[in-house]
Short mmCIF file of C-alpha atoms in Angstrom, two decimals:
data_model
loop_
_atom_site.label_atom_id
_atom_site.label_comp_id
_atom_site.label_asym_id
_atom_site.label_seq_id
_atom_site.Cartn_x
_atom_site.Cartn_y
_atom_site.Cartn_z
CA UNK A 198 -1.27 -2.29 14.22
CA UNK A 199 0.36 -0.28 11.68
CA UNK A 200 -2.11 2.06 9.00
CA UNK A 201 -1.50 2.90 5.76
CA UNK A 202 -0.26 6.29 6.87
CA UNK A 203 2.21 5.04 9.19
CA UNK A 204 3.55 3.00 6.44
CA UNK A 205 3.53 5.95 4.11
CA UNK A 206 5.64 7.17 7.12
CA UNK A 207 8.21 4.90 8.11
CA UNK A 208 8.67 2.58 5.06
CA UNK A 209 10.85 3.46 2.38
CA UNK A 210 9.35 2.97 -1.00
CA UNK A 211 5.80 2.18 0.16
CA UNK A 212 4.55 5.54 -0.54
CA UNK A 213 5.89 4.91 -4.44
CA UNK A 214 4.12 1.78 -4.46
CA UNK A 215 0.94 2.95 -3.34
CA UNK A 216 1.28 6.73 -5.96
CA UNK A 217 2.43 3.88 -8.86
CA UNK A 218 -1.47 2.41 -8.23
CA UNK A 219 -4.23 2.42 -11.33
CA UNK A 220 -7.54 3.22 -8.54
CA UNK A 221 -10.16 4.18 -10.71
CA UNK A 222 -12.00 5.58 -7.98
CA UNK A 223 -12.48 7.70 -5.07
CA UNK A 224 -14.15 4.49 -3.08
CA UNK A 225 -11.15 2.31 -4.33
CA UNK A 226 -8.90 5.57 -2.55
CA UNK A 227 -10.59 5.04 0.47
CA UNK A 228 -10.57 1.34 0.42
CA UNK A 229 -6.89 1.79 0.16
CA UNK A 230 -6.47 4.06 2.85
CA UNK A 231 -9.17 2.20 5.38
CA UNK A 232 -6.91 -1.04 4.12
CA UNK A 233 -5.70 -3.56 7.43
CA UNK A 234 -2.43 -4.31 8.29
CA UNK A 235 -3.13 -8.06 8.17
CA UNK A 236 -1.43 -10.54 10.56
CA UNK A 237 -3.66 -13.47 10.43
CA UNK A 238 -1.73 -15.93 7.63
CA UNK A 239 -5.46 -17.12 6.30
CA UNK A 240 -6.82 -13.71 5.95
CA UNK A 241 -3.37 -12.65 3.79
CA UNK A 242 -3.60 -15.56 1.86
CA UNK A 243 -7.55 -14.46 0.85
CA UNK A 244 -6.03 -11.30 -0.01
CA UNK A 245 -3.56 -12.56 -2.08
CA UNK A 246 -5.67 -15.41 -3.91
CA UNK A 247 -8.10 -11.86 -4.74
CA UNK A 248 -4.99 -10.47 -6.62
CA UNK A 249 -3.55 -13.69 -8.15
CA UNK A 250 -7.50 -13.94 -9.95
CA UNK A 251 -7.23 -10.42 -10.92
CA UNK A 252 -4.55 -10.77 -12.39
CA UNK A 253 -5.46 -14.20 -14.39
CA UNK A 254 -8.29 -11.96 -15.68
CA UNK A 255 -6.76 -9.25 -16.75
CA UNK A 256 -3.90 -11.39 -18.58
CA UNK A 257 -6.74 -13.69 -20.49
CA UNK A 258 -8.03 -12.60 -23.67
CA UNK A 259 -10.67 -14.37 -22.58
CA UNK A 260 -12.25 -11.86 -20.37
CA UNK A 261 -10.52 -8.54 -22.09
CA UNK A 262 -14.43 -7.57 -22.96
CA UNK A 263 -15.55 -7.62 -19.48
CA UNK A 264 -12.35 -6.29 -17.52
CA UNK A 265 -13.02 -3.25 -20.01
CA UNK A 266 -16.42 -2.79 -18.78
CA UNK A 267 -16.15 -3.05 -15.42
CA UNK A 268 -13.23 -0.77 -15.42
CA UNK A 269 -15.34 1.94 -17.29
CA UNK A 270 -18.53 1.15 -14.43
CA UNK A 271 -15.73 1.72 -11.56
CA UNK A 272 -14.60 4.84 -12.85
CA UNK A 273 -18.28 6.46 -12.60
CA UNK A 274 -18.39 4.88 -9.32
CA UNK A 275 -18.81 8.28 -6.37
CA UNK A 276 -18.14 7.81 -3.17
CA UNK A 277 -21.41 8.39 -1.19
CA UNK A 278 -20.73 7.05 2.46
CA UNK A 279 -22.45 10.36 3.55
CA UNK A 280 -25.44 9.84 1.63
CA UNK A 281 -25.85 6.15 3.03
CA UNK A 282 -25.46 7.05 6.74
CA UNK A 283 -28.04 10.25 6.19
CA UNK A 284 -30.11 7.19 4.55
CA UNK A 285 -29.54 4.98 8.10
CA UNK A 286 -30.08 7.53 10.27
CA UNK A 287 -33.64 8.09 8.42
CA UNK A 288 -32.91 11.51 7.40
CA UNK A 289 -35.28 12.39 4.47
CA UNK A 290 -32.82 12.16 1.16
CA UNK A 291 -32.74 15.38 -1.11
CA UNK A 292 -33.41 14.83 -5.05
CA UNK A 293 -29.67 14.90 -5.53
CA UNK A 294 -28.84 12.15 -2.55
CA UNK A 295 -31.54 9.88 -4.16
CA UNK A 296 -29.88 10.45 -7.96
CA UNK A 297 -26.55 9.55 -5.84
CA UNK A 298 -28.53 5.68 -4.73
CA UNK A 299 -29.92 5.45 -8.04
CA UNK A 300 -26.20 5.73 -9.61
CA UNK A 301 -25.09 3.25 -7.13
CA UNK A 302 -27.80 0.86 -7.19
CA UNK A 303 -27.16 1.04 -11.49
CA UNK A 304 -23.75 0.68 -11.44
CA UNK A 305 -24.13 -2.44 -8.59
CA UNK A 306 -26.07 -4.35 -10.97
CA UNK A 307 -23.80 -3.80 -13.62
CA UNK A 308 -20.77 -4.67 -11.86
CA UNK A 309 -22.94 -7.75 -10.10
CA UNK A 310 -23.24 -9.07 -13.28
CA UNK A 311 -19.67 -8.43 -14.62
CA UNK A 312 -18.20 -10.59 -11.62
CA UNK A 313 -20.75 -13.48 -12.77
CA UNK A 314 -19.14 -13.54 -15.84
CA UNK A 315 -15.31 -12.76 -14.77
CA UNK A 316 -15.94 -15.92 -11.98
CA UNK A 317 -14.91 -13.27 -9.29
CA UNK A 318 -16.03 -15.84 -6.00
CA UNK A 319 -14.81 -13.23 -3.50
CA UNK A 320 -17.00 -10.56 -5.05
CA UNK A 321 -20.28 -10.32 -3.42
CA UNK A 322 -22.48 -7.15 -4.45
CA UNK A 323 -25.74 -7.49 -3.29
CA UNK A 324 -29.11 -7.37 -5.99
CA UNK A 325 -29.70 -3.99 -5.91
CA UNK A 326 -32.56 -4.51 -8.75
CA UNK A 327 -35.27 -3.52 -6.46
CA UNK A 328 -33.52 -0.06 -5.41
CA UNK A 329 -33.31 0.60 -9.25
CA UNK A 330 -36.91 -0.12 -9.71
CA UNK A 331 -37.82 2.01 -6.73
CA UNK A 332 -36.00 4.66 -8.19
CA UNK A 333 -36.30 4.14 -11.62
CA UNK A 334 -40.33 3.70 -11.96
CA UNK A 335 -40.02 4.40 -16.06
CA UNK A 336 -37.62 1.77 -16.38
CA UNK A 337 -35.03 3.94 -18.46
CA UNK A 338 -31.97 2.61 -16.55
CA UNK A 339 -29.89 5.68 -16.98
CA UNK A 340 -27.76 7.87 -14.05
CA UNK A 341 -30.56 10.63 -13.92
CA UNK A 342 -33.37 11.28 -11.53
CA UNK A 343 -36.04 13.59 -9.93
CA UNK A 344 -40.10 12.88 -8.64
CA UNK A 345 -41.53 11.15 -11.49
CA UNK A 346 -45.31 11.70 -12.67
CA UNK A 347 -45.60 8.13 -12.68
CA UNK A 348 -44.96 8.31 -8.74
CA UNK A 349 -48.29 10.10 -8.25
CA UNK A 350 -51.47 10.48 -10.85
CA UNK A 351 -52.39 13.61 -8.70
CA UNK A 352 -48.96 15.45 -9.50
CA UNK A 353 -48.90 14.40 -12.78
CA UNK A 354 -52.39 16.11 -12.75
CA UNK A 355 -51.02 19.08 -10.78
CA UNK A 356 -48.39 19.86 -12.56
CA UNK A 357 -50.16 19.50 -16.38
CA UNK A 358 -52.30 21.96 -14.44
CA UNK A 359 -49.59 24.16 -13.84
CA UNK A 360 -48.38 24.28 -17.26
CA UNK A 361 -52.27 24.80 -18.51
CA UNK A 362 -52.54 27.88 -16.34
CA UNK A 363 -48.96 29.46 -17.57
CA UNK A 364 -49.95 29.09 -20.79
CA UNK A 365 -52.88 30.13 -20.70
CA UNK A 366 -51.72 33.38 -18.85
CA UNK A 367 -53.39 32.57 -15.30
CA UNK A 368 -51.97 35.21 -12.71
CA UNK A 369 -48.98 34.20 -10.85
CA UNK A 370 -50.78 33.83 -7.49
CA UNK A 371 -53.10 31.03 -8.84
CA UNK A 372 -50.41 29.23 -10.19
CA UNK A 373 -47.95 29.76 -7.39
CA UNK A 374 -51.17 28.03 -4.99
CA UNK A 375 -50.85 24.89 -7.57
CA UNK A 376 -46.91 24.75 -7.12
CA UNK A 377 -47.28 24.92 -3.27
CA UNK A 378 -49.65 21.79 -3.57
CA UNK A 379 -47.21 20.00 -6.03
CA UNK A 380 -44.20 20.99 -3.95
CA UNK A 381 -45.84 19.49 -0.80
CA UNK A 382 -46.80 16.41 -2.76
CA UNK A 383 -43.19 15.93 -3.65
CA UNK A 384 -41.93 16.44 -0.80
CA UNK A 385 -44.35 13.61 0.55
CA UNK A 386 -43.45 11.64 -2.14
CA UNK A 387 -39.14 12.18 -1.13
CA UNK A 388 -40.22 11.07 2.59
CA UNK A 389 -42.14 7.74 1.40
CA UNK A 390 -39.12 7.16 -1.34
CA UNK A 391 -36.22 7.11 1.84
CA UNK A 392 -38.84 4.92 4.03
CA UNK A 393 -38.77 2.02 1.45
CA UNK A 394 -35.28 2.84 0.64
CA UNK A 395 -34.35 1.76 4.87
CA UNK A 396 -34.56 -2.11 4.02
CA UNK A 397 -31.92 -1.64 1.79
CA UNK A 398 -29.55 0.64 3.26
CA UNK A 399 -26.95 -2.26 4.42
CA UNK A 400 -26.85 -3.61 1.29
CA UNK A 401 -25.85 -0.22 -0.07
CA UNK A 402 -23.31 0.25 1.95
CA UNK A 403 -22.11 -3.17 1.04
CA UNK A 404 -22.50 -2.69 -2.71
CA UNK A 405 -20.47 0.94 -2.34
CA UNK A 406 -17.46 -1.34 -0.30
CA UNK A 407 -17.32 -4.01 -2.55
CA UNK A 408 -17.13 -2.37 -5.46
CA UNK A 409 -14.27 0.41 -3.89
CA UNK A 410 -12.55 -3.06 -3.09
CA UNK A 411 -12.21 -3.93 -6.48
CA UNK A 412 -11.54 -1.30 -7.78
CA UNK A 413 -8.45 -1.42 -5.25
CA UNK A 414 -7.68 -5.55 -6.27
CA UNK A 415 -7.89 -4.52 -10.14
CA UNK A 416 -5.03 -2.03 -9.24
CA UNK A 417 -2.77 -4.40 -6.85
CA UNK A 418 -2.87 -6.72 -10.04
CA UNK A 419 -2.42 -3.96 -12.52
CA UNK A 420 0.71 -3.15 -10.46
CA UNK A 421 1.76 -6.98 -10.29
CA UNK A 422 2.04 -7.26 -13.97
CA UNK A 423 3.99 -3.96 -15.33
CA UNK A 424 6.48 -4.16 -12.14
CA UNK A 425 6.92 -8.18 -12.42
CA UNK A 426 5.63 -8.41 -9.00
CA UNK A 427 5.58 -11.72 -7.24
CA UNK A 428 2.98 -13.71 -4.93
CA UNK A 429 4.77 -14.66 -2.03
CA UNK A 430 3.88 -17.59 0.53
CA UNK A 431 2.79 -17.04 3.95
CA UNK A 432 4.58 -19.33 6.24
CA UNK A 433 5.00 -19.45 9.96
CA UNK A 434 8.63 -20.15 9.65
CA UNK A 435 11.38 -18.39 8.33
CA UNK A 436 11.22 -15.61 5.34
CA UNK A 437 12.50 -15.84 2.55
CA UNK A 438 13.16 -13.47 -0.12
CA UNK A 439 14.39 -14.28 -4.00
CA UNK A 440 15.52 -12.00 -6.37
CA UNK A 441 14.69 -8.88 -3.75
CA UNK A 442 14.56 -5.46 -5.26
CA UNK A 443 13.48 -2.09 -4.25
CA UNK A 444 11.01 -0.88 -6.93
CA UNK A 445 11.82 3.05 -6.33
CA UNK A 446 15.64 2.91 -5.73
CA UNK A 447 15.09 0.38 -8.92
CA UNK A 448 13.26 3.08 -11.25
CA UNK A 449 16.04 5.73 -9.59
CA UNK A 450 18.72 3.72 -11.09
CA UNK A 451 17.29 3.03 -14.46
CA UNK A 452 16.47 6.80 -15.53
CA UNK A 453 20.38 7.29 -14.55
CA UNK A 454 21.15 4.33 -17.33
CA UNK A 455 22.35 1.80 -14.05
CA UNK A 456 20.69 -1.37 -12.96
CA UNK A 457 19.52 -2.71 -9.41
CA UNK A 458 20.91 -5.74 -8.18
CA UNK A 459 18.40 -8.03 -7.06
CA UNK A 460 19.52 -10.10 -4.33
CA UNK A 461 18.19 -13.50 -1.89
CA UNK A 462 17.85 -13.45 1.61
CA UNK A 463 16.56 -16.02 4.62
CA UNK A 464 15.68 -14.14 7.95
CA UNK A 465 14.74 -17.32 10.14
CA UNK A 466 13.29 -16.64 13.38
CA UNK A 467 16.70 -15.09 14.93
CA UNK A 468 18.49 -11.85 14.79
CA UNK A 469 20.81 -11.82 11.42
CA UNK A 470 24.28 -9.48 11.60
CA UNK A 471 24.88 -7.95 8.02
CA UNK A 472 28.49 -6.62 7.26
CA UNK A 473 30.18 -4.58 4.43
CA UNK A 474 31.92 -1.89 3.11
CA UNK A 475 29.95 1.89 2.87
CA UNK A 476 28.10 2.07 -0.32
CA UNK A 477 27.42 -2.04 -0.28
CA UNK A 478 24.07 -1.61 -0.25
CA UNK A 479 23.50 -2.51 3.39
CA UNK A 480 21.04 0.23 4.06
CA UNK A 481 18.85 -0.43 0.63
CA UNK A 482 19.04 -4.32 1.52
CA UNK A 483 16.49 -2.96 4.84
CA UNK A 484 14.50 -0.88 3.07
CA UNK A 485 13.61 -3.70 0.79
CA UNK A 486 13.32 -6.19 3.29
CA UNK A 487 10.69 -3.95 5.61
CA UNK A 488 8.80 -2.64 2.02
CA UNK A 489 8.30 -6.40 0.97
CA UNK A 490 7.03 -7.29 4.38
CA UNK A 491 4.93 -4.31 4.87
CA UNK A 492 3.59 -4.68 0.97
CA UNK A 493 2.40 -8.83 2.09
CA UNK A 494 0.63 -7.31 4.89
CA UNK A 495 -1.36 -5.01 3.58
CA UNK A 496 -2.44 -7.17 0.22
CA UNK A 497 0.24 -6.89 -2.41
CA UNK A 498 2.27 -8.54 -4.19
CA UNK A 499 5.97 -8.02 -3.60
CA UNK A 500 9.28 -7.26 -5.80
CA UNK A 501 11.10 -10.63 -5.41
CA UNK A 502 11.07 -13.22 -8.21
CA UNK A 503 9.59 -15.59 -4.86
CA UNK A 504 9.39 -15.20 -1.49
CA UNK A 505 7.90 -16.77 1.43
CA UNK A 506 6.82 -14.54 4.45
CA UNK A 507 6.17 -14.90 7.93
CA UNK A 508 3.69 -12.51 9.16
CA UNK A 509 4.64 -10.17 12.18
CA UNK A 510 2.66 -8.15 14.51
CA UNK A 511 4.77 -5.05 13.93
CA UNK A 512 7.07 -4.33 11.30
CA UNK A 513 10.13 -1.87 13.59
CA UNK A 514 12.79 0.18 11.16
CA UNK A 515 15.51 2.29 12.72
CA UNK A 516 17.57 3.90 9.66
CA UNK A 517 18.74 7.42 8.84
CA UNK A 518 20.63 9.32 11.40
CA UNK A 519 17.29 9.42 13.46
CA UNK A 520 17.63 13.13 14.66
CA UNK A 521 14.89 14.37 16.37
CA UNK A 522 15.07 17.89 16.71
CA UNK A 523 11.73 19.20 17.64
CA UNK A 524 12.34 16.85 20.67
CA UNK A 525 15.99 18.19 21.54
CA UNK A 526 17.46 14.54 20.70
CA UNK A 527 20.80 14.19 19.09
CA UNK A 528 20.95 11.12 16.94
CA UNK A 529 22.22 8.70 19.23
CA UNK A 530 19.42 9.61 22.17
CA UNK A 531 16.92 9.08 19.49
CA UNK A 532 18.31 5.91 18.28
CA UNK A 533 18.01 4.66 22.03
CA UNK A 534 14.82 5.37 22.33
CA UNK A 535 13.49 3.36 19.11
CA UNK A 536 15.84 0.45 20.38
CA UNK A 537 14.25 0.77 23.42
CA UNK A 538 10.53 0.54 21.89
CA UNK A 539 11.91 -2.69 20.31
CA UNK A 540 12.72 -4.37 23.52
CA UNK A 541 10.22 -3.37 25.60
CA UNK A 542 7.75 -5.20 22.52
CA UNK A 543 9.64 -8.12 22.66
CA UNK A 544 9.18 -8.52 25.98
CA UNK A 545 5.72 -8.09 25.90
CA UNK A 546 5.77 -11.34 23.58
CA UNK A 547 5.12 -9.06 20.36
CA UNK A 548 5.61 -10.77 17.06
CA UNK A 549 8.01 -8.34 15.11
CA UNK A 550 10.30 -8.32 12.14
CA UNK A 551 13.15 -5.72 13.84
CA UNK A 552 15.41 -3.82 10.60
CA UNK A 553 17.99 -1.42 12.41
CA UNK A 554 20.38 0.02 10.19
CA UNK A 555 24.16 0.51 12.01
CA UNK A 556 23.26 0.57 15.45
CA UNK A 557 24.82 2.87 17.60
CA UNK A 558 27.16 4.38 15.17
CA UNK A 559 27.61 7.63 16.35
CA UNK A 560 28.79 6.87 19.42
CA UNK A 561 32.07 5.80 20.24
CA UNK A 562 33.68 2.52 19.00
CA UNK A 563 34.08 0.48 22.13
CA UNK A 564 30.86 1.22 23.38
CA UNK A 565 28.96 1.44 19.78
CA UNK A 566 30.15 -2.68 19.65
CA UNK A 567 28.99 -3.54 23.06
CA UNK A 568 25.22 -1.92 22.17
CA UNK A 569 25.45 -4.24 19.12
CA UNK A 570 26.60 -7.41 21.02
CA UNK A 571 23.94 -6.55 23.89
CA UNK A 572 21.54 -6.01 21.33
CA UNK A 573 22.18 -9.08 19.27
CA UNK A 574 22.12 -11.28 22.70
CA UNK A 575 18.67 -9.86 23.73
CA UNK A 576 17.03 -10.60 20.30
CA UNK A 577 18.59 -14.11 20.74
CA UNK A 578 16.95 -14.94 24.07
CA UNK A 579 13.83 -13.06 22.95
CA UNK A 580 13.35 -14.94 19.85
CA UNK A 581 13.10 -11.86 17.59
CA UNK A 582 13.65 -12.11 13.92
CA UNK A 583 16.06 -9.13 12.85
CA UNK A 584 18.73 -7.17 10.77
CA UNK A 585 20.97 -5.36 12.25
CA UNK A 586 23.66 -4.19 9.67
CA UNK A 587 26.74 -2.91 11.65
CA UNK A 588 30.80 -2.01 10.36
CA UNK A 589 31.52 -3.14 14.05
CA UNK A 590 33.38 -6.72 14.38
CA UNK A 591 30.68 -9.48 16.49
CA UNK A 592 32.22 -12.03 17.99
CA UNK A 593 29.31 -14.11 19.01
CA UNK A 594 27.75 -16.88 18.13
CA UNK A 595 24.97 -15.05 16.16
CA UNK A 596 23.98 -15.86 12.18
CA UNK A 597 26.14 -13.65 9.96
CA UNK A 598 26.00 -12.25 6.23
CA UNK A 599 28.46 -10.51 4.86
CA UNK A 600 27.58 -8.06 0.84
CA UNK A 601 29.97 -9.55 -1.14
CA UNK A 602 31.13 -5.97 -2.21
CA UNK A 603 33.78 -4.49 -4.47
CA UNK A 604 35.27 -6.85 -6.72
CA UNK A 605 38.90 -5.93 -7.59
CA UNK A 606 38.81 -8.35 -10.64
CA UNK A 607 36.00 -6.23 -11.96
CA UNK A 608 38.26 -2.60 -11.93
CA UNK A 609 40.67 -3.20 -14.99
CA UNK A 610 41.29 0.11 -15.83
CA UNK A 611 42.61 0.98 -12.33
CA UNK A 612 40.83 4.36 -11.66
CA UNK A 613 36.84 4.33 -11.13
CA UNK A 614 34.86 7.36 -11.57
CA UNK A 615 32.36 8.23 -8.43
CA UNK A 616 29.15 7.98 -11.11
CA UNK A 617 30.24 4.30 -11.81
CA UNK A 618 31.67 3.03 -8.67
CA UNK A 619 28.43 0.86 -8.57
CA UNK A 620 28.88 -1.17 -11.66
CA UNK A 621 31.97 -2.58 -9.47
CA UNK A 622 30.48 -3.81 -6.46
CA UNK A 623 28.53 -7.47 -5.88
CA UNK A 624 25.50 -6.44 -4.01
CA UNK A 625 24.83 -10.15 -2.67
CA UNK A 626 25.35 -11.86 0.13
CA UNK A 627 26.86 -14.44 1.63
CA UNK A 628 27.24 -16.17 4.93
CA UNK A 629 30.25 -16.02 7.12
CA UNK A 630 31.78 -16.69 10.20
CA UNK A 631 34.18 -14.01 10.50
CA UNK A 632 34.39 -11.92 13.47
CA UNK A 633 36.39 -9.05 11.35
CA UNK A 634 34.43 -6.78 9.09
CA UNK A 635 35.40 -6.19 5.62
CA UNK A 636 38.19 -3.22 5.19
CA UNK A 637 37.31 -1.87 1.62
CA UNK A 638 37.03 1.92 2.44
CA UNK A 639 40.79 2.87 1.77
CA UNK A 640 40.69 0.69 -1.38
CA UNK A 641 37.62 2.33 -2.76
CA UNK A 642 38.83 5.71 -2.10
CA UNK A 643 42.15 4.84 -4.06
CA UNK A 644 39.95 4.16 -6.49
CA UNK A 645 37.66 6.85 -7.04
CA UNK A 646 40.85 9.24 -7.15
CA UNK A 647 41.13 10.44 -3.40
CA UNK A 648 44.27 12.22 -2.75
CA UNK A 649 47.72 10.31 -2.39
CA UNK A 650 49.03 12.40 0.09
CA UNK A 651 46.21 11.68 2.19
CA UNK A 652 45.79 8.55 1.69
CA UNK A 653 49.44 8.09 2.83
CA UNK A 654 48.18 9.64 5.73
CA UNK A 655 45.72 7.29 6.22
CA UNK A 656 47.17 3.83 5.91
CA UNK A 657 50.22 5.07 8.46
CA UNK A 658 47.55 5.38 11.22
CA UNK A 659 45.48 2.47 10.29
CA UNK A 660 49.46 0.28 10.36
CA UNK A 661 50.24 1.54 13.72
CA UNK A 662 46.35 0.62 14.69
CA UNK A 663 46.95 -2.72 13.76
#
């Protein structure tokens, strides 16, 4: 299954989603990076539902008060997973590791209470009130600890006979044979402290998890609401995606003064061919598709206005030129080999969503279209849902989409400068039947000012081609 890492990796935009996140703390970090690829469509929905209430909360003026609070308890929240499995393995806790469970414990009650009143049902922190009054014998409830008098009468006696003696000027040696009895005492009183704190060391570890989680769900919905982020369906069908945009390549284009494009796509569970002109957006269209899919899996919500998903067992992406030079692989033999991943998973019955982006387009034309034809007739009798964006013509009897692309009626002025060429093409898509590609390269460069003596050049060849 795929980690957080790997999908730092290989998915474009997921590491800007996951930067873009409000955690509060560094359990809520590791949450995040410990966080499941989930295929199981009941345990995504859970995850979802967690969000979706978070994100009631935090909209409510209702519970402002207490999303304030508990946001202010998970920022002093530390991670201590070391501490906790020194306390399991029954190694005798320092003054310091014993502050750390006191912290914990103080903070679990607080938080304990706070999901009472915010109606958080997923939220279960155990009642840590014991291990505060354990720890706590003066009943101060603040972050602070070391061996209390009130642990002992005899150290409270031994060390108000400490300070009698220094003030009193005893010599050091008498004194320091009254700290050596206090010190042992303490000591005692650390090993009997981490023998009653055992019974509770699961719940600790519990407490620490739960509360990292939410700090993690408080950010998902944090993230929901400034980017417009939607909660998409989990289905077993086909996926859907409304209004589909790619939040980085989105953010990209707004700090240059343009705007992204959102656009609506159905991948049912069959390979999909998706045609158009260089610069139509083909390439983004994959990056969004795999980032929504990838963002479902692991929790989020997704940037789409709706969407319904089907959950896959692996999420497979081949885009870029896909050099792999510390191998000694040109493109193309690296390109093979992550096609060749793909179909040796679907035979093995994998459940995958398959994105490749212009297969075999470095190799030669008549061969480049028979990969693409063999590829699209494999994913056909395998069952695979896929993209496979190609400039090659199919002439099969495979689904087909085709980006709308430039649109003439939108160039009045003739001549369009590189920097805007954008603002002229339709980004959306639309199904088709044709076997032909769309020929909009020579047009586009006439219009972005490419030589005419070139392009004279040009459109000879491509007439005697014809």
């Amino acid at each position: 299954m795929m980690s957080i890492k790997q999908a730092i990796e290989e998915i474009s935009g997921f590491r800007f989603m996951l930067e873009d996140l409000s955690i509060l703390s560094p359990v809520g970090r590791r949450c995040l990076s410990e966080s499941p690829f989930l295929t199981d469509k009941t345990e995504i929905e859970q995850a979802l539902s967690e969000v979706e209430l978070l994100k009631e909360r935090l909209l409510s003026p209702e519970f402002k008060e207490p999303v304030t609070v508990m946001e202010v308890k998970l920022m002093q929240l530390r991670d201590i997973k070391g501490t906790l499995s020194s306390l399991s393995a029954k190694v005798q806790l320092t003054d310091i590791e014993l502050f750390e469970i006191k912290n914990l414990a103080l903070l679990a009650v607080h938080c304990r209470e706070l999901g009472e009143q915010l109606n958080l049902s997923f939220l279960f922190v155990p009642d840590l009130e014991p291990v505060v009054d354990l720890l706590d014998p003066e009943g101060k409830r603040i972050p602070h600890f070391y061996i209390y008098d009130s642990y002992s009468p005899t150290l409270a006696s031994l060390r108000a006979q400490i300070r009698h003696m220094a003030e009193k000027g005893y010599p050091e040696e008498e004194i320091e044979s009254v700290r050596i009895q206090s010190v042992r005492l303490e000591d005692d009183i650390r090993t009997t402290l981490t023998a009653k704190l055992q019974e509770y060391a699961s719940s600790l570890v519990v407490a620490l998890n739960e509360m990292g989680h939410l700090d993690l769900l408080l950010a998902k919905a944090k993230q929901a609401i400034k980017m417009t982020l939607c909660k998409p369906s989990i289905v077993e069908e086909k996926t859907y995606f409304e209004g589909l945009f790619h939040p980085e390549v989105s953010t990209y284009l707004e700090e240059k003064g343009k705007r992204f494009q959102p656009v609506d796509v159905v991948l049912p569970q069959s390979p999909t061919v998706v045609t158009g002109a260089n610069m139509a957006g083909k390439s983004v269209l994959l990056k969004s598709i795999a980032l929504a899919q990838t963002l479902t899996q692991f929790g989020f919500f997704i940037p789409a206005t709706s969407a319904t998903v089907a959950p896959v067992k692996r999420i497979a992406i081949i885009s870029g030129d896909g050099e792999d030079e510390s191998r000694g692989l040109s493109s193309y033999a690296s390109e093979m080999l992550k096609v060749n991943d793909i179909v040796l998973e679907a035979q093995k019955g994998t459940s995958m969503l398959a994105l490749i982006d212009e297969l075999a387009r470095t190799t030669n034309p008549v061969e480049g279209q028979a990969i693409v034809c063999g590829m699209l007739e494999f994913l056909v009798k395998e069952n695979v849902r896929a993209v496979i964006t190609t400039h090659y013509g199919i002439d099969m009897p495979v689904r087909k989409l085709r980006v709308k692309g430039f649109r003439e009626e939108r160039c009045t002025s003739g001549k369009v400068s590189v920097e805007h060429i954008n603002d002229y093409i339709d980004y959306s898509l639309e199904e088709t039947t044709a076997r032909d590609v769309p020929h909009e390269a020579i047009r586009i460069a006439e219009i972005v000012g490419v030589n005419d003596e070139l392009l004279l050049h040009v459109k000879r060849h491509l007439k005697n081609n014809i």
